[in-house]
Amino acid sequence: MSLTPVIALESAINLELQFAVVGLWLGVVFLLAAWLYRLNPTYSEAVRKVVHIGTGNVILLAWWLDIPAWVGISASIVFSAIAFLSYYFPILPGINGVGRQSWGTFFYAVSIGLLIAAFWPLQQPQFAALGILTMTWGDGLAALVGQRFGKHPYRVWGMQKSWEGSATMFGISYLVCWLIFWAVYGSLWQTWLIPVGVALVATVLEAFSKLGIDNLTVPIGSAACAFLLYNWLHFI
């Protein structure tokens, strides 16, 4: 008797479970965001950060559940299209306002698909996770800290930043990178050194990005930097 139908059935069941776990997590994130927005529409920035940080952690589920690359890439395409349309139609109220001068949500979805396409075939999803989580947590918390506690501003290309926000970006980026390297490679000297370069690259990219493009440059730049540094220093 051929085992092919049995294997196909098991794969289908596994994929359904993966969809269920990811869908449950996203459902919780968007319900929380909707509740905040309904509670007070002026909380739009808080709503965006809840979605920004909450949805980014899907990359960890995709990694841990070994979700196929085609699923992640397909989801990225769908959400990129929704995000693009939301700038012209009220599809995601509280996350994107019609005519809002930022393409951050669109770039966010695109970056996830690009990193999955780059690192899943190499069987090194940790670098995709590193890039997305650096953007998710670093950029998200840097914005909140900068807005709330930024007492020392500076300007880059007409944009106002704060040293407090940039310091948060550097610290969180270092922590994210160190945690992932420690979990995958253990406590090697590269685990402590590489995050310094990654955090510096992420902080500079975040400071010099306009119109939300940091949601693309930060994850791709961070992942590429970590990948290149690891492959270089690994042989020293």
mmCIF file with all atom_site columns, N, CA, C and O in Angstrom, residues 64-95:
data_model
loop_
_atom_site.group_PDB
_atom_site.id
_atom_site.type_symbol
_atom_site.label_atom_id
_atom_site.label_alt_id
_atom_site.label_comp_id
_atom_site.label_asym_id
_atom_site.label_entity_id
_atom_site.label_seq_id
_atom_site.pdbx_PDB_ins_code
_atom_site.Cartn_x
_atom_site.Cartn_y
_atom_site.Cartn_z
_atom_site.occupancy
_atom_site.B_iso_or_equiv
_atom_site.pdbx_formal_charge
_atom_site.auth_seq_id
_atom_site.auth_comp_id
_atom_site.auth_asym_id
_atom_site.auth_atom_id
_atom_site.pdbx_PDB_model_num
ATOM 1   N N  . TRP A 1 64 ? 9.070   28.692 14.039 1.00 0.00 ? 64 TRP A N  1
ATOM 2   C CA . TRP A 1 64 ? 8.944   27.562 14.966 1.00 0.00 ? 64 TRP A CA 1
ATOM 3   C C  . TRP A 1 64 ? 8.033   26.463 14.418 1.00 0.00 ? 64 TRP A C  1
ATOM 4   O O  . TRP A 1 64 ? 8.264   25.280 14.666 1.00 0.00 ? 64 TRP A O  1
ATOM 5   N N  . LEU A 1 65 ? 7.011   26.864 13.682 1.00 0.00 ? 65 LEU A N  1
ATOM 6   C CA . LEU A 1 65 ? 6.082   25.879 13.122 1.00 0.00 ? 65 LEU A CA 1
ATOM 7   C C  . LEU A 1 65 ? 6.542   25.354 11.765 1.00 0.00 ? 65 LEU A C  1
ATOM 8   O O  . LEU A 1 65 ? 5.880   24.478 11.196 1.00 0.00 ? 65 LEU A O  1
ATOM 9   N N  . ASP A 1 66 ? 7.647   25.886 11.275 1.00 0.00 ? 66 ASP A N  1
ATOM 10  C CA . ASP A 1 66 ? 8.205   25.471 9.986  1.00 0.00 ? 66 ASP A CA 1
ATOM 11  C C  . ASP A 1 66 ? 7.173   25.621 8.871  1.00 0.00 ? 66 ASP A C  1
ATOM 12  O O  . ASP A 1 66 ? 6.962   24.717 8.056  1.00 0.00 ? 66 ASP A O  1
ATOM 13  N N  . ILE A 1 67 ? 6.533   26.779 8.848  1.00 0.00 ? 67 ILE A N  1
ATOM 14  C CA . ILE A 1 67 ? 5.540   27.063 7.824  1.00 0.00 ? 67 ILE A CA 1
ATOM 15  C C  . ILE A 1 67 ? 6.240   27.173 6.470  1.00 0.00 ? 67 ILE A C  1
ATOM 16  O O  . ILE A 1 67 ? 7.294   27.807 6.356  1.00 0.00 ? 67 ILE A O  1
ATOM 17  N N  . PRO A 1 68 ? 5.706   26.547 5.422  1.00 0.00 ? 68 PRO A N  1
ATOM 18  C CA . PRO A 1 68 ? 6.350   26.584 4.102  1.00 0.00 ? 68 PRO A CA 1
ATOM 19  C C  . PRO A 1 68 ? 6.541   28.009 3.582  1.00 0.00 ? 68 PRO A C  1
ATOM 20  O O  . PRO A 1 68 ? 5.726   28.896 3.864  1.00 0.00 ? 68 PRO A O  1
ATOM 21  N N  . ALA A 1 69 ? 7.602   28.198 2.835  1.00 0.00 ? 69 ALA A N  1
ATOM 22  C CA . ALA A 1 69 ? 7.916   29.529 2.316  1.00 0.00 ? 69 ALA A CA 1
ATOM 23  C C  . ALA A 1 69 ? 6.781   30.077 1.458  1.00 0.00 ? 69 ALA A C  1
ATOM 24  O O  . ALA A 1 69 ? 6.457   31.269 1.527  1.00 0.00 ? 69 ALA A O  1
ATOM 25  N N  . TRP A 1 70 ? 6.145   29.207 0.655  1.00 0.00 ? 70 TRP A N  1
ATOM 26  C CA . TRP A 1 70 ? 5.101   29.701 -0.249 1.00 0.00 ? 70 TRP A CA 1
ATOM 27  C C  . TRP A 1 70 ? 3.925   30.281 0.509  1.00 0.00 ? 70 TRP A C  1
ATOM 28  O O  . TRP A 1 70 ? 3.265   31.216 0.030  1.00 0.00 ? 70 TRP A O  1
ATOM 29  N N  . VAL A 1 71 ? 3.689   29.763 1.712  1.00 0.00 ? 71 VAL A N  1
ATOM 30  C CA . VAL A 1 71 ? 2.586   30.289 2.527  1.00 0.00 ? 71 VAL A CA 1
ATOM 31  C C  . VAL A 1 71 ? 2.913   31.702 2.996  1.00 0.00 ? 71 VAL A C  1
ATOM 32  O O  . VAL A 1 71 ? 2.097   32.625 2.898  1.00 0.00 ? 71 VAL A O  1
ATOM 33  N N  . GLY A 1 72 ? 4.127   31.870 3.522  1.00 0.00 ? 72 GLY A N  1
ATOM 34  C CA . GLY A 1 72 ? 4.530   33.187 3.996  1.00 0.00 ? 72 GLY A CA 1
ATOM 35  C C  . GLY A 1 72 ? 4.587   34.222 2.887  1.00 0.00 ? 72 GLY A C  1
ATOM 36  O O  . GLY A 1 72 ? 4.147   35.367 3.067  1.00 0.00 ? 72 GLY A O  1
ATOM 37  N N  . ILE A 1 73 ? 5.115   33.824 1.740  1.00 0.00 ? 73 ILE A N  1
ATOM 38  C CA . ILE A 1 73 ? 5.208   34.750 0.615  1.00 0.00 ? 73 ILE A CA 1
ATOM 39  C C  . ILE A 1 73 ? 3.816   35.120 0.097  1.00 0.00 ? 73 ILE A C  1
ATOM 40  O O  . ILE A 1 73 ? 3.532   36.292 -0.187 1.00 0.00 ? 73 ILE A O  1
ATOM 41  N N  . SER A 1 74 ? 2.930   34.139 0.001  1.00 0.00 ? 74 SER A N  1
ATOM 42  C CA . SER A 1 74 ? 1.557   34.401 -0.455 1.00 0.00 ? 74 SER A CA 1
ATOM 43  C C  . SER A 1 74 ? 0.839   35.349 0.503  1.00 0.00 ? 74 SER A C  1
ATOM 44  O O  . SER A 1 74 ? 0.147   36.286 0.072  1.00 0.00 ? 74 SER A O  1
ATOM 45  N N  . ALA A 1 75 ? 1.002   35.106 1.807  1.00 0.00 ? 75 ALA A N  1
ATOM 46  C CA . ALA A 1 75 ? 0.375   35.978 2.801  1.00 0.00 ? 75 ALA A CA 1
ATOM 47  C C  . ALA A 1 75 ? 0.919   37.398 2.693  1.00 0.00 ? 75 ALA A C  1
ATOM 48  O O  . ALA A 1 75 ? 0.167   38.380 2.811  1.00 0.00 ? 75 ALA A O  1
ATOM 49  N N  . SER A 1 76 ? 2.219   37.510 2.448  1.00 0.00 ? 76 SER A N  1
ATOM 50  C CA . SER A 1 76 ? 2.828   38.828 2.294  1.00 0.00 ? 76 SER A CA 1
ATOM 51  C C  . SER A 1 76 ? 2.234   39.573 1.106  1.00 0.00 ? 76 SER A C  1
ATOM 52  O O  . SER A 1 76 ? 1.950   40.778 1.189  1.00 0.00 ? 76 SER A O  1
ATOM 53  N N  . ILE A 1 77 ? 2.039   38.874 -0.001 1.00 0.00 ? 77 ILE A N  1
ATOM 54  C CA . ILE A 1 77 ? 1.460   39.504 -1.197 1.00 0.00 ? 77 ILE A CA 1
ATOM 55  C C  . ILE A 1 77 ? 0.045   39.995 -0.918 1.00 0.00 ? 77 ILE A C  1
ATOM 56  O O  . ILE A 1 77 ? -0.336  41.121 -1.273 1.00 0.00 ? 77 ILE A O  1
ATOM 57  N N  . VAL A 1 78 ? -0.749  39.150 -0.252 1.00 0.00 ? 78 VAL A N  1
ATOM 58  C CA . VAL A 1 78 ? -2.138  39.514 0.046  1.00 0.00 ? 78 VAL A CA 1
ATOM 59  C C  . VAL A 1 78 ? -2.191  40.736 0.965  1.00 0.00 ? 78 VAL A C  1
ATOM 60  O O  . VAL A 1 78 ? -2.917  41.706 0.695  1.00 0.00 ? 78 VAL A O  1
ATOM 61  N N  . PHE A 1 79 ? -1.404  40.705 2.047  1.00 0.00 ? 79 PHE A N  1
ATOM 62  C CA . PHE A 1 79 ? -1.444  41.814 2.999  1.00 0.00 ? 79 PHE A CA 1
ATOM 63  C C  . PHE A 1 79 ? -0.814  43.078 2.419  1.00 0.00 ? 79 PHE A C  1
ATOM 64  O O  . PHE A 1 79 ? -1.208  44.190 2.783  1.00 0.00 ? 79 PHE A O  1
ATOM 65  N N  . SER A 1 80 ? 0.155   42.919 1.523  1.00 0.00 ? 80 SER A N  1
ATOM 66  C CA . SER A 1 80 ? 0.723   44.090 0.840  1.00 0.00 ? 80 SER A CA 1
ATOM 67  C C  . SER A 1 80 ? -0.349  44.771 -0.008 1.00 0.00 ? 80 SER A C  1
ATOM 68  O O  . SER A 1 80 ? -0.453  46.005 -0.023 1.00 0.00 ? 80 SER A O  1
ATOM 69  N N  . ALA A 1 81 ? -1.133  43.965 -0.709 1.00 0.00 ? 81 ALA A N  1
ATOM 70  C CA . ALA A 1 81 ? -2.207  44.521 -1.535 1.00 0.00 ? 81 ALA A CA 1
ATOM 71  C C  . ALA A 1 81 ? -3.253  45.223 -0.674 1.00 0.00 ? 81 ALA A C  1
ATOM 72  O O  . ALA A 1 81 ? -3.720  46.320 -1.019 1.00 0.00 ? 81 ALA A O  1
ATOM 73  N N  . ILE A 1 82 ? -3.625  44.594 0.440  1.00 0.00 ? 82 ILE A N  1
ATOM 74  C CA . ILE A 1 82 ? -4.607  45.216 1.351  1.00 0.00 ? 82 ILE A CA 1
ATOM 75  C C  . ILE A 1 82 ? -4.059  46.524 1.901  1.00 0.00 ? 82 ILE A C  1
ATOM 76  O O  . ILE A 1 82 ? -4.765  47.541 1.965  1.00 0.00 ? 82 ILE A O  1
ATOM 77  N N  . ALA A 1 83 ? -2.781  46.506 2.320  1.00 0.00 ? 83 ALA A N  1
ATOM 78  C CA . ALA A 1 83 ? -2.170  47.712 2.872  1.00 0.00 ? 83 ALA A CA 1
ATOM 79  C C  . ALA A 1 83 ? -2.120  48.824 1.832  1.00 0.00 ? 83 ALA A C  1
ATOM 80  O O  . ALA A 1 83 ? -2.390  49.999 2.138  1.00 0.00 ? 83 ALA A O  1
ATOM 81  N N  . PHE A 1 84 ? -1.787  48.474 0.591  1.00 0.00 ? 84 PHE A N  1
ATOM 82  C CA . PHE A 1 84 ? -1.725  49.469 -0.477 1.00 0.00 ? 84 PHE A CA 1
ATOM 83  C C  . PHE A 1 84 ? -3.091  50.105 -0.701 1.00 0.00 ? 84 PHE A C  1
ATOM 84  O O  . PHE A 1 84 ? -3.220  51.338 -0.781 1.00 0.00 ? 84 PHE A O  1
ATOM 85  N N  . LEU A 1 85 ? -4.121  49.282 -0.781 1.00 0.00 ? 85 LEU A N  1
ATOM 86  C CA . LEU A 1 85 ? -5.470  49.799 -1.017 1.00 0.00 ? 85 LEU A CA 1
ATOM 87  C C  . LEU A 1 85 ? -5.971  50.633 0.163  1.00 0.00 ? 85 LEU A C  1
ATOM 88  O O  . LEU A 1 85 ? -6.766  51.564 -0.025 1.00 0.00 ? 85 LEU A O  1
ATOM 89  N N  . SER A 1 86 ? -5.487  50.309 1.358  1.00 0.00 ? 86 SER A N  1
ATOM 90  C CA . SER A 1 86 ? -5.974  51.008 2.549  1.00 0.00 ? 86 SER A CA 1
ATOM 91  C C  . SER A 1 86 ? -5.551  52.470 2.587  1.00 0.00 ? 86 SER A C  1
ATOM 92  O O  . SER A 1 86 ? -6.118  53.258 3.353  1.00 0.00 ? 86 SER A O  1
ATOM 93  N N  . TYR A 1 87 ? -4.563  52.840 1.778  1.00 0.00 ? 87 TYR A N  1
ATOM 94  C CA . TYR A 1 87 ? -4.161  54.243 1.725  1.00 0.00 ? 87 TYR A CA 1
ATOM 95  C C  . TYR A 1 87 ? -5.145  55.085 0.919  1.00 0.00 ? 87 TYR A C  1
ATOM 96  O O  . TYR A 1 87 ? -5.117  56.310 0.976  1.00 0.00 ? 87 TYR A O  1
ATOM 97  N N  . TYR A 1 88 ? -5.992  54.418 0.150  1.00 0.00 ? 88 TYR A N  1
ATOM 98  C CA . TYR A 1 88 ? -6.958  55.120 -0.694 1.00 0.00 ? 88 TYR A CA 1
ATOM 99  C C  . TYR A 1 88 ? -8.403  54.837 -0.296 1.00 0.00 ? 88 TYR A C  1
ATOM 100 O O  . TYR A 1 88 ? -9.297  55.588 -0.671 1.00 0.00 ? 88 TYR A O  1
ATOM 101 N N  . PHE A 1 89 ? -8.613  53.745 0.449  1.00 0.00 ? 89 PHE A N  1
ATOM 102 C CA . PHE A 1 89 ? -9.949  53.391 0.903  1.00 0.00 ? 89 PHE A CA 1
ATOM 103 C C  . PHE A 1 89 ? -9.874  53.057 2.393  1.00 0.00 ? 89 PHE A C  1
ATOM 104 O O  . PHE A 1 89 ? -8.851  52.559 2.869  1.00 0.00 ? 89 PHE A O  1
ATOM 105 N N  . PRO A 1 90 ? -10.940 53.305 3.158  1.00 0.00 ? 90 PRO A N  1
ATOM 106 C CA . PRO A 1 90 ? -10.926 53.076 4.608  1.00 0.00 ? 90 PRO A CA 1
ATOM 107 C C  . PRO A 1 90 ? -11.020 51.594 4.974  1.00 0.00 ? 90 PRO A C  1
ATOM 108 O O  . PRO A 1 90 ? -11.968 51.158 5.624  1.00 0.00 ? 90 PRO A O  1
ATOM 109 N N  . ILE A 1 91 ? -10.024 50.817 4.549  1.00 0.00 ? 91 ILE A N  1
ATOM 110 C CA . ILE A 1 91 ? -10.022 49.382 4.846  1.00 0.00 ? 91 ILE A CA 1
ATOM 111 C C  . ILE A 1 91 ? -9.489  49.116 6.242  1.00 0.00 ? 91 ILE A C  1
ATOM 112 O O  . ILE A 1 91 ? -9.994  48.259 6.971  1.00 0.00 ? 91 ILE A O  1
ATOM 113 N N  . LEU A 1 92 ? -8.442  49.875 6.638  1.00 0.00 ? 92 LEU A N  1
ATOM 114 C CA . LEU A 1 92 ? -7.815  49.676 7.949  1.00 0.00 ? 92 LEU A CA 1
ATOM 115 C C  . LEU A 1 92 ? -7.852  50.976 8.743  1.00 0.00 ? 92 LEU A C  1
ATOM 116 O O  . LEU A 1 92 ? -6.833  51.619 8.976  1.00 0.00 ? 92 LEU A O  1
ATOM 117 N N  . PRO A 1 93 ? -9.036  51.398 9.185  1.00 0.00 ? 93 PRO A N  1
ATOM 118 C CA . PRO A 1 93 ? -9.124  52.634 9.956  1.00 0.00 ? 93 PRO A CA 1
ATOM 119 C C  . PRO A 1 93 ? -8.346  52.524 11.256 1.00 0.00 ? 93 PRO A C  1
ATOM 120 O O  . PRO A 1 93 ? -8.359  51.508 11.934 1.00 0.00 ? 93 PRO A O  1
ATOM 121 N N  . GLY A 1 94 ? -7.644  53.589 11.614 1.00 0.00 ? 94 GLY A N  1
ATOM 122 C CA . GLY A 1 94 ? -6.847  53.584 12.826 1.00 0.00 ? 94 GLY A CA 1
ATOM 123 C C  . GLY A 1 94 ? -5.440  53.087 12.595 1.00 0.00 ? 94 GLY A C  1
ATOM 124 O O  . GLY A 1 94 ? -4.560  53.323 13.409 1.00 0.00 ? 94 GLY A O  1
ATOM 125 N N  . ILE A 1 95 ? -5.211  52.377 11.471 1.00 0.00 ? 95 ILE A N  1
ATOM 126 C CA . ILE A 1 95 ? -3.865  51.918 11.146 1.00 0.00 ? 95 ILE A CA 1
ATOM 127 C C  . ILE A 1 95 ? -3.313  52.766 10.006 1.00 0.00 ? 95 ILE A C  1
ATOM 128 O O  . ILE A 1 95 ? -2.219  53.295 10.083 1.00 0.00 ? 95 ILE A O  1
#
